[in-house]
XYZ file of C-alpha atoms in Angstrom:
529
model
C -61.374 7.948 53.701
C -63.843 8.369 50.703
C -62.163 10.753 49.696
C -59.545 8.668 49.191
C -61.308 5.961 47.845
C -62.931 8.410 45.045
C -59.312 9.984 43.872
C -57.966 6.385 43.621
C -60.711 5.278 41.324
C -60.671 8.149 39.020
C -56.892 7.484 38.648
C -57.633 3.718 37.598
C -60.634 4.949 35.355
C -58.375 7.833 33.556
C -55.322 5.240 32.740
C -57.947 2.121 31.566
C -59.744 4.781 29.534
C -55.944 5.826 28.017
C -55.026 1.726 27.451
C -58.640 1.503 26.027
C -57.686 4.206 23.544
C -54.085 3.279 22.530
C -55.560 -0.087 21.569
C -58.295 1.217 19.386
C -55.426 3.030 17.323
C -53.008 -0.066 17.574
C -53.073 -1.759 14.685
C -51.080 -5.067 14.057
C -48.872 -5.986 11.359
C -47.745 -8.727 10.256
C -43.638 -8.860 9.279
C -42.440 -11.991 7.310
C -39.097 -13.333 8.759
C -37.085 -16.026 7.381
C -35.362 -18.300 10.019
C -32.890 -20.710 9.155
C -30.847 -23.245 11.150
C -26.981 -24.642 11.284
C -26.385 -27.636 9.953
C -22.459 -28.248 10.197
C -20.059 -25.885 11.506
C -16.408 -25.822 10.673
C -13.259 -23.957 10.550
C -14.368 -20.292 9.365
C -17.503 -21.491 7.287
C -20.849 -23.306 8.227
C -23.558 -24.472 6.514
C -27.058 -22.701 7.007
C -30.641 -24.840 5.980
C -34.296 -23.182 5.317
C -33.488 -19.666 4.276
C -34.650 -20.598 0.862
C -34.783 -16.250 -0.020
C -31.120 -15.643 0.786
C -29.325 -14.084 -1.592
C -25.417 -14.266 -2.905
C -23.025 -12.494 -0.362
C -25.885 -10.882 2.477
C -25.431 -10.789 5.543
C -26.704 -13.381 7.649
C -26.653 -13.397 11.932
C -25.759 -16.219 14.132
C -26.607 -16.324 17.981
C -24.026 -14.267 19.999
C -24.058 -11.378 17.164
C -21.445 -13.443 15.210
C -22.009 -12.190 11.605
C -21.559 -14.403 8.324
C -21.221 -13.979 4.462
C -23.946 -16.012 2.421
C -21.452 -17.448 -0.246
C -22.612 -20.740 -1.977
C -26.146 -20.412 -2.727
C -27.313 -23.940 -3.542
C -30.828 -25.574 -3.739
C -31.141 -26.466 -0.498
C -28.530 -24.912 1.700
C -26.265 -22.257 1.665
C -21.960 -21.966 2.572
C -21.809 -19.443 4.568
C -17.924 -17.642 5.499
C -18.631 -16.495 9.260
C -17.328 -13.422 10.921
C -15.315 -12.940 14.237
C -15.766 -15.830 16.659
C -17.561 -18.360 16.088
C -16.714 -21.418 18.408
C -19.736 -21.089 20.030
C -21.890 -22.198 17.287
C -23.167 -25.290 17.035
C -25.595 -27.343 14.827
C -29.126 -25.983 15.608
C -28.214 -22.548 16.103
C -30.962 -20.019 14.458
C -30.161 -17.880 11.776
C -31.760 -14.839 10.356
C -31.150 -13.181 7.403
C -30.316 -9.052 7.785
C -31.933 -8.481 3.964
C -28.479 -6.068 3.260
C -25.081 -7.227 2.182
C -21.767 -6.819 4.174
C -21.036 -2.902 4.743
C -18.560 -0.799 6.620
C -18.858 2.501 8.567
C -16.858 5.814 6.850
C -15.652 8.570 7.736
C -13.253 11.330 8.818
C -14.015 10.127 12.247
C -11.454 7.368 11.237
C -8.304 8.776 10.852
C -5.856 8.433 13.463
C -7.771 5.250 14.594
C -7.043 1.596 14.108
C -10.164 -0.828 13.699
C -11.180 -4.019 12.419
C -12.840 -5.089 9.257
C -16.584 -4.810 11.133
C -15.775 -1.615 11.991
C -14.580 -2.222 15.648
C -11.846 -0.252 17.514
C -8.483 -2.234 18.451
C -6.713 1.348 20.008
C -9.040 1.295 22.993
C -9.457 5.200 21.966
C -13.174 4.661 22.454
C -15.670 4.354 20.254
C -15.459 5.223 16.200
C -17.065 8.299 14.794
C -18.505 7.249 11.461
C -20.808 9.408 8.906
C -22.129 6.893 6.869
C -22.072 2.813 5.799
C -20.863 1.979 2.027
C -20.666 -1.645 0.722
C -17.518 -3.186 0.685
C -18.330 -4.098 -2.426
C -19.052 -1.693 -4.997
C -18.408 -1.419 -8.767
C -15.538 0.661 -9.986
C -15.448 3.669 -11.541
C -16.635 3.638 -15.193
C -13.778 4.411 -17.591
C -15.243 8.171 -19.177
C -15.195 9.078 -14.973
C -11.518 8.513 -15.253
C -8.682 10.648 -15.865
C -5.501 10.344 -17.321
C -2.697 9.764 -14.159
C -1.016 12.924 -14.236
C 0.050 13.922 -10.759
C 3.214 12.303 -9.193
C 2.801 10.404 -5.904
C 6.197 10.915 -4.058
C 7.638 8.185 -2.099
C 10.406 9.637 -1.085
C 12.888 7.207 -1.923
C 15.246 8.189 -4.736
C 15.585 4.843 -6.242
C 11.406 4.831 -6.647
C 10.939 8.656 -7.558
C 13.557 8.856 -10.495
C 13.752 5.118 -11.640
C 10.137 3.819 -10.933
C 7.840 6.321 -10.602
C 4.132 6.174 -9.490
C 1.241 8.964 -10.014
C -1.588 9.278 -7.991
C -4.455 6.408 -9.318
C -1.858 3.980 -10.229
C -1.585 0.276 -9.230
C 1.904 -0.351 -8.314
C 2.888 -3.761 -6.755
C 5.331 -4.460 -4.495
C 7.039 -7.940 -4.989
C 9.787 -9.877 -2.944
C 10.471 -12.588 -0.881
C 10.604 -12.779 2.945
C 12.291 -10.014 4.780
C 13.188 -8.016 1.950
C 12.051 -4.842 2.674
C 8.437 -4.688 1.152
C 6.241 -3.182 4.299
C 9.338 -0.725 4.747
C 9.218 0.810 1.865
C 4.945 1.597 1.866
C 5.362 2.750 5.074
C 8.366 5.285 3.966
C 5.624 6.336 1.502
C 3.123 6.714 3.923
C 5.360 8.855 5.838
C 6.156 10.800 2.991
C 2.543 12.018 2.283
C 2.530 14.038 5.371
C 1.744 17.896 4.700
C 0.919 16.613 1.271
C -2.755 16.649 1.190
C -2.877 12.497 0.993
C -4.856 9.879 3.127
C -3.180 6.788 4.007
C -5.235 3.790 4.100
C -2.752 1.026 5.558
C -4.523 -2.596 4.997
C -2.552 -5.576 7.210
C -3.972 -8.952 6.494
C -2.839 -12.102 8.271
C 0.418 -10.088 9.581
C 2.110 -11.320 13.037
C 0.346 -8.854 15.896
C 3.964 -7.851 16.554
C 4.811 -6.728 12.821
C 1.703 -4.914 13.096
C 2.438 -2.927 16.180
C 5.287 -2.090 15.255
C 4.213 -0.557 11.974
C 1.547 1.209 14.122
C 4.645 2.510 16.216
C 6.292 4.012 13.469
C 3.499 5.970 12.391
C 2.537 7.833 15.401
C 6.069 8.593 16.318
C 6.220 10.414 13.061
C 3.066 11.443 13.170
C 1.531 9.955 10.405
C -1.513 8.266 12.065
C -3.000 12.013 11.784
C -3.595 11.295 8.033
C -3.836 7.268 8.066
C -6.286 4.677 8.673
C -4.951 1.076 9.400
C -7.553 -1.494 8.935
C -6.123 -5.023 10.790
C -7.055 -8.514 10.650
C -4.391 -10.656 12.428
C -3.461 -14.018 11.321
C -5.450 -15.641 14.442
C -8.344 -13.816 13.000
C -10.982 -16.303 10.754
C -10.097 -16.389 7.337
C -13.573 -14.627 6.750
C -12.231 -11.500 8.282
C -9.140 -11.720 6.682
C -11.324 -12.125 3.417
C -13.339 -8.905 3.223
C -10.241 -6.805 4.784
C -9.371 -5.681 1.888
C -12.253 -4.620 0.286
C -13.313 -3.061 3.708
C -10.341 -1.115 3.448
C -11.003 0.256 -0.329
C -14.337 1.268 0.591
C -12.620 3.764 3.516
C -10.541 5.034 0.414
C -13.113 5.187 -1.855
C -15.246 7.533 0.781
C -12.211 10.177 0.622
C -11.320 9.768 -3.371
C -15.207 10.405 -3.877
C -14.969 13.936 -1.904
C -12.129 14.996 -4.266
C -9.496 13.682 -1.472
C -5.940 11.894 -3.345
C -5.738 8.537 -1.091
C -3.048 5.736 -0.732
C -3.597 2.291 0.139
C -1.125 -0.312 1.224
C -2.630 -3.665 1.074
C -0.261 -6.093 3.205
C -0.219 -8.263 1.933
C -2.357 -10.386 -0.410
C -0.588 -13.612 -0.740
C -2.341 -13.823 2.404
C -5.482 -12.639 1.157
C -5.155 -15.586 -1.633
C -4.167 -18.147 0.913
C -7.408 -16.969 3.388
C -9.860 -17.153 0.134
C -8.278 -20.795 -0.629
C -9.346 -22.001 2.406
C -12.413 -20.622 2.481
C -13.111 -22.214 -0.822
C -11.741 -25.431 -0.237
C -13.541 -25.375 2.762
C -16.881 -24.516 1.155
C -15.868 -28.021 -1.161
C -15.323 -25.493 -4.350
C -13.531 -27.315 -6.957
C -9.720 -26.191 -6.842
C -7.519 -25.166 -9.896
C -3.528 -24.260 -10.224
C -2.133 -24.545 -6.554
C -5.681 -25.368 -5.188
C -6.505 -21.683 -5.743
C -9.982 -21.188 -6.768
C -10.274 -20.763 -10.385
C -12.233 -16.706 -9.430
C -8.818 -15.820 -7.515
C -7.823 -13.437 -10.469
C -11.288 -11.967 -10.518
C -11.128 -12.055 -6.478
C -8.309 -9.347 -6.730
C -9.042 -7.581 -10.017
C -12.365 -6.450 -9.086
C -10.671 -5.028 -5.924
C -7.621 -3.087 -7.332
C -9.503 -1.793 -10.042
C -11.383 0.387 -7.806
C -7.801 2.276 -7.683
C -8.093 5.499 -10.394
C -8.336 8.888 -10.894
C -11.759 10.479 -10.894
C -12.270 13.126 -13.272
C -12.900 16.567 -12.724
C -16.981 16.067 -13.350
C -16.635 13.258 -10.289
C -14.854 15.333 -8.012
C -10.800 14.833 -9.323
C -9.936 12.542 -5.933
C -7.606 9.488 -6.645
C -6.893 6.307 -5.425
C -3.102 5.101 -5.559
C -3.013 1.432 -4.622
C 0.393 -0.099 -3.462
C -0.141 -3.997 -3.320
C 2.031 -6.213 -1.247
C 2.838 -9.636 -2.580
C 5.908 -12.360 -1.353
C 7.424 -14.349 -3.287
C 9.263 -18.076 -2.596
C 12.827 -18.396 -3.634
C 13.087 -15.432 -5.792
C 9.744 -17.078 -8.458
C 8.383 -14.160 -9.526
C 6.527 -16.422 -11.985
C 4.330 -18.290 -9.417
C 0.393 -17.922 -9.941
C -0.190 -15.187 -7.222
C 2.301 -12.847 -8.481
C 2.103 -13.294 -11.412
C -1.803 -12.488 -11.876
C -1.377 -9.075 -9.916
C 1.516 -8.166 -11.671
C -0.696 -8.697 -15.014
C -3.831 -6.657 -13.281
C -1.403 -3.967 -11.810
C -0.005 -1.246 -13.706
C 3.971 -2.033 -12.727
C 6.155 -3.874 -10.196
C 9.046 -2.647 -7.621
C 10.969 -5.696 -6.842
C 13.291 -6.365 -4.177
C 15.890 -8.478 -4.247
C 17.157 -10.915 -1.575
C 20.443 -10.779 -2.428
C 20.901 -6.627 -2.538
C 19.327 -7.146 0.666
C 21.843 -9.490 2.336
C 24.701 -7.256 0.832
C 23.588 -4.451 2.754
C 21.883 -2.689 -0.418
C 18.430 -1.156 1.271
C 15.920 -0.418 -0.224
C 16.781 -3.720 -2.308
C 15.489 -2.577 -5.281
C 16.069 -4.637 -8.196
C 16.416 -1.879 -10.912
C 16.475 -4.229 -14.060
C 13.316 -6.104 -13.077
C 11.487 -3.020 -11.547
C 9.372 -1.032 -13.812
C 6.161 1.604 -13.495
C 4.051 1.633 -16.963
C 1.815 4.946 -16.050
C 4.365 6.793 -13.537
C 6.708 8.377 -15.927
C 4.197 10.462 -17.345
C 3.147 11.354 -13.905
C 7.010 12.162 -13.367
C 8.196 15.790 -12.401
C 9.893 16.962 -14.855
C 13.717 17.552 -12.851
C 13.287 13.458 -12.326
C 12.187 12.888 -16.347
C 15.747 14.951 -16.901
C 18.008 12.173 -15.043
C 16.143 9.537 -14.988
C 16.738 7.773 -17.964
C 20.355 8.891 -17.769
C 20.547 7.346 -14.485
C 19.217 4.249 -15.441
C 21.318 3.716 -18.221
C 24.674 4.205 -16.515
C 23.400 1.877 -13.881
C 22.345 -0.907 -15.947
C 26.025 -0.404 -18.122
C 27.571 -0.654 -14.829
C 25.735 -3.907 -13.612
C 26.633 -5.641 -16.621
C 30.286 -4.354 -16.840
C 30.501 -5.534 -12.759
C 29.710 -9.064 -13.209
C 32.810 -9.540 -15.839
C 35.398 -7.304 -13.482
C 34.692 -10.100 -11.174
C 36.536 -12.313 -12.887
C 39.776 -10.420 -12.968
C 39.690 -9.149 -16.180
C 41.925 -6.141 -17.137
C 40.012 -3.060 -17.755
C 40.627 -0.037 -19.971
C 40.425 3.240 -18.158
C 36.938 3.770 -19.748
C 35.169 0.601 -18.312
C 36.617 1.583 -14.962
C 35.048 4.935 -15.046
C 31.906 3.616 -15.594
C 32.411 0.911 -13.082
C 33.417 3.628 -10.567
C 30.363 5.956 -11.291
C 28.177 3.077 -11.489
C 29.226 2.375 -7.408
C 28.448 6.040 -6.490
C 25.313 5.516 -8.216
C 23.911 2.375 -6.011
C 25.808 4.264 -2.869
C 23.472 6.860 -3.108
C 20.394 4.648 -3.906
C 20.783 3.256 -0.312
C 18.372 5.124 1.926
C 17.799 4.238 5.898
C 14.165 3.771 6.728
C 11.932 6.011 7.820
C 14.107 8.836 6.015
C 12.100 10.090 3.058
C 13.387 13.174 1.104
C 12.293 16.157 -0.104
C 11.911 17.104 -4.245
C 14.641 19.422 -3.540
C 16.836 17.009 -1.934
C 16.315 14.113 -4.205
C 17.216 16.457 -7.373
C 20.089 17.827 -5.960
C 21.809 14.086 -5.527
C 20.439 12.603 -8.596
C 21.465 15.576 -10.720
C 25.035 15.705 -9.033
C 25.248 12.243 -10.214
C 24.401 12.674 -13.848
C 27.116 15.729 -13.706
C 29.460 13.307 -12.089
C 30.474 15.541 -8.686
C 30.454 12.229 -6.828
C 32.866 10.023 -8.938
C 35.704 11.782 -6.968
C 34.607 11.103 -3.886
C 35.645 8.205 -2.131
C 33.621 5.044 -1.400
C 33.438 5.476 2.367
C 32.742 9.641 2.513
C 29.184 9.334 -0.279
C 26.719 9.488 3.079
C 28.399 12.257 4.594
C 28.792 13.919 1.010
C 25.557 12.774 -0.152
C 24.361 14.828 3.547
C 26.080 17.653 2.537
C 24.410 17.963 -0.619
C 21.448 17.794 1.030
C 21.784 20.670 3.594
C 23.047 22.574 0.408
C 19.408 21.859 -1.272
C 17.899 23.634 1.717
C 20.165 26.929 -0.175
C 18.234 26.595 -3.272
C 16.565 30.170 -4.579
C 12.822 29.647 -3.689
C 12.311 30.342 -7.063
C 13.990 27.097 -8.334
C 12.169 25.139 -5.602
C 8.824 26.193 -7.205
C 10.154 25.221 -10.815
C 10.628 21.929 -9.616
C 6.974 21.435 -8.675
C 5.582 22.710 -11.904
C 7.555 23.700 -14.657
C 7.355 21.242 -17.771
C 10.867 20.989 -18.088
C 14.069 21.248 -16.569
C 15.873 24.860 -17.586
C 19.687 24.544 -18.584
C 19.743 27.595 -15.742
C 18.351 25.672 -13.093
C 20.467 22.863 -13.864
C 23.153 25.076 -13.594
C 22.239 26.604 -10.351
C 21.864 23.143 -8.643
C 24.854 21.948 -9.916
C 27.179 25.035 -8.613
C 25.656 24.595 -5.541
C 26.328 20.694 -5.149
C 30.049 21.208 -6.875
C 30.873 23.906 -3.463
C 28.892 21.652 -1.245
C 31.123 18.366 -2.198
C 34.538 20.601 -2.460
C 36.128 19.346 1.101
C 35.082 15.651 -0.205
C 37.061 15.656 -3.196
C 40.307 13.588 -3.591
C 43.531 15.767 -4.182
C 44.883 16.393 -7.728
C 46.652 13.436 -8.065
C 44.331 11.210 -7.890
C 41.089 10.525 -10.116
C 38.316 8.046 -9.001
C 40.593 6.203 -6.846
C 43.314 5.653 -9.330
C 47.241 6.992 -8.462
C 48.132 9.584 -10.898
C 51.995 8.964 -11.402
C 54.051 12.295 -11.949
C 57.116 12.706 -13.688
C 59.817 12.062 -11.895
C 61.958 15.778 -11.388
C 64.980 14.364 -13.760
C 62.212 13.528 -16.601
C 61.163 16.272 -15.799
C 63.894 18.573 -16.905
C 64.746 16.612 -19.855
């Protein structure tokens, strides 16, 4: 029993004698920590008293690890835009400041995944493997770390790769109304990069959660989501989340262009990004301007799409192609939203509503379409038709509108009328069916040579199909030229056009007639005499 006794007392002695000595080496410091509290809380925003050391856009945390934005810093409170849910909240609520502004988690761990701006998963795939945190705001590029756009950025579509081309750091916007097309046509592109050394960044803001699934759909079953990263904020989301999508997004891209990686983005689409910062604003009582937008919205986008460039080859040579998404009201391309990106962006692809309801898809409109950097970005097969091409089509769109009426036409108008159908025949493209250099040169120069005028209307997709399983017969050799040679060869012309011309043979009307038109022959009688 004393035995006991003894071993249980040196037990207590040893582990006071080891608190005794932790103590002596504790020492105590003091850490300053501001603490603020709500004062008003309201749709998206609330207003934060007694963090008098806040600073302009930090982060700031509310109970319930619901994050906010510190965005009017005033004397003696601060607007703050909150993040994720925050109907919890009330007046009284502490809030502490974080000392760092808003960031997001990058990574190759994010490809294939779909997440939210914060950085959360929304696949249920588990949790996100990230490498590092960048700002989502961050300065651009300075202009001697640029390079000149020289490297095409295939979409696929023939109507976009020979008419209005884009190269890898451009800005191209994509403008139309409702239903037109517009999220079609960037995710054809995004399809198209596959096997082409490109990550896909796809951006939706304030899109239906059924759009948005479905775009998801389409890009695993064509395996694209190996490649992409889709960054969502749904239009139930608060508009502070729909706010800093965007620039969330471009930081993800910027993490892969700063390795020496090309990257597209697709942000979908920012008339909903403008409408979300206009009612943050007018929320946050900021004085409104044209359209109660905020008088910053052109700097609100401008600082954010002109993060999109080429690096040059001291920086690491990676790019960043942005493809903006904007919709239009009744065809007014002039309102204020579109028209301040299409002054910040370096072109515009838009699509018509009324090619669209005839059937005409994509509905590009050609004559109000145009790419300011792309063409010298363009492969050099698509610089040899392309302003051929867009010539005859523009001749024929003017020489349509007066055929209309009835008007008797000399057999010269008619051919161009004739050629000028073939032409937007084979500008119509199903979705999700990009197409190859090869295959895309092959129709556009059979056009130029005219192979197609004899075919009839209602045979150009299966003679536009056989042209394309004739590309697939191209010499390797010609294939390669395509990629790089500076110019077009009169031999390769030739050799694409033979091909084409014995590919379209069974299409082509018999000898008596000639785009369409009855060739009368003598009759036997004349003909003796």
């Amino acid at each position: 029993m004393t035995t006991g006794t003894d071993a249980l007392q040196s037990t207590l002695e040893r582990t006071f004698d080891g608190i005794a000595t932790t103590l002596e080496h504790f020492s105590f410091e003091m850490a300053p920590r501001e603490v603020g509290m709500v004062a008003s809380v309201s749709m998206g925003v609330a207003t934060v008293t007694g963090l008098a050391g806040v600073g302009f856009e930090e982060l700031v945390q509310f109970p319930g690890d619901v994050f906010g934005i510190a965005f009017n810093v005033d004397e003696h409170e601060i607007g703050v835009i909150l993040l994720g849910d925050y109907r919890r909240l009330s007046a009284g609520d502490e809030v502490t400041r974080t000392g760092r502004v808003m960031d997001v988690a990058v990574g190759d761990g994010l490809l294939g995944r779909v997440i939210d701006p914060l950085g959360r998963p929304l696949d249920g795939a588990g949790a996100v493997s990230t490498s590092a945190l960048l700002p989502i705001e961050r300065p651009s590029a300075a202009i001697m770390e640029r390079a000149a756009v020289a490297v095409p950025l295939q979409t696929g579509l023939k109507v976009i790769d020979s008419l209005i081309p884009i190269g890898r750091g451009q800005r191209e916007l994509i403008v139309g109304d409702r239903q037109t097309g517009k999220t079609t046509i960037a995710i054809d592109t995004i399809l198209n990069q596959r096997d082409k050394d490109v990550i896909c960044v796809y951006c939706a803001i304030g899109q239906r959660a059924s759009a948005v699934a479905k775009a998801i759909a389409k890009l695993r079953e064509n395996g694209a989501m190996a490649y992409t990263v889709v960054m969502v904020a749904e239009g139930n989301e608060s508009p502070g989340l729909a706010y800093i999508t965007p620039y969330a997004a471009t930081s993800i891209g910027e993490f892969f262009m700063e390795s020496g990686r090309d990257v597209l983005i697709v942000y979908d689409d920012l008339t909903q990004h403008a409408r979300a910062y206009r009612e943050l604003s007018l929320l946050l009582r900021r004085p409104p301007g044209r359209e109660a937008f905020p008088g910053d919205i052109f700097y609100v986008h401008s600082r954010m799409l002109e993060r999109a460039t080429r690096l040059s080859a001291e920086r690491g040579g990676g790019s960043l192609t942005a493809l903006p998404i904007v919709e239009t009201e009744a065809q007014d391309i002039s309102a204020y939203i579109p028209t301040n990106l299409i002054s910040i962006t370096d072109g515009q692809i838009y699509l018509s509503p009324t090619l669209f309801e005839l059937g005409i898809l994509p509905a590009v409109d050609v004559g109000k379409s145009v790419s300011r950097v792309g063409g010298k970005a363009q492969r050099a097969a698509f610089r040899a038709v392309s302003g051929e091409l867009k010539l005859a089509y523009a001749q024929f769109e003017e020489l349509e509108t007066f055929a209309r009426f009835g008007a008797r036409l000399d057999d010269d108008t008619r051919k161009i009328i004739e050629h000028g159908k073939r032409i937007r025949a084979l500008f119509k493209q199903p979705e999700s069916s990009p197409l190859s250099v090869a295959q895309q040169i092959s129709t556009l120069l059979s056009l130029t040579a005219r192979l197609f005028d004899g075919v009839p209307i209602e045979k150009m997709i299966l003679a536009e199909r056989a042209v394309h399983d004739a590309a697939s017969n191209l010499p390797a050799a010609v294939m390669k030229r395509f990629q790089t040679a500076p110019s077009l060869s009169d031999d390769d012309r030739r050799t694409v056009t033979e091909i084409a011309r014995a590919a379209l043979a069974p299409f082509q009307p018999p000898p008596d007639k000639i785009s369409g038109i009855d060739v009368k022959r003598p009759s036997a009688a004349k003909a003796k005499s």
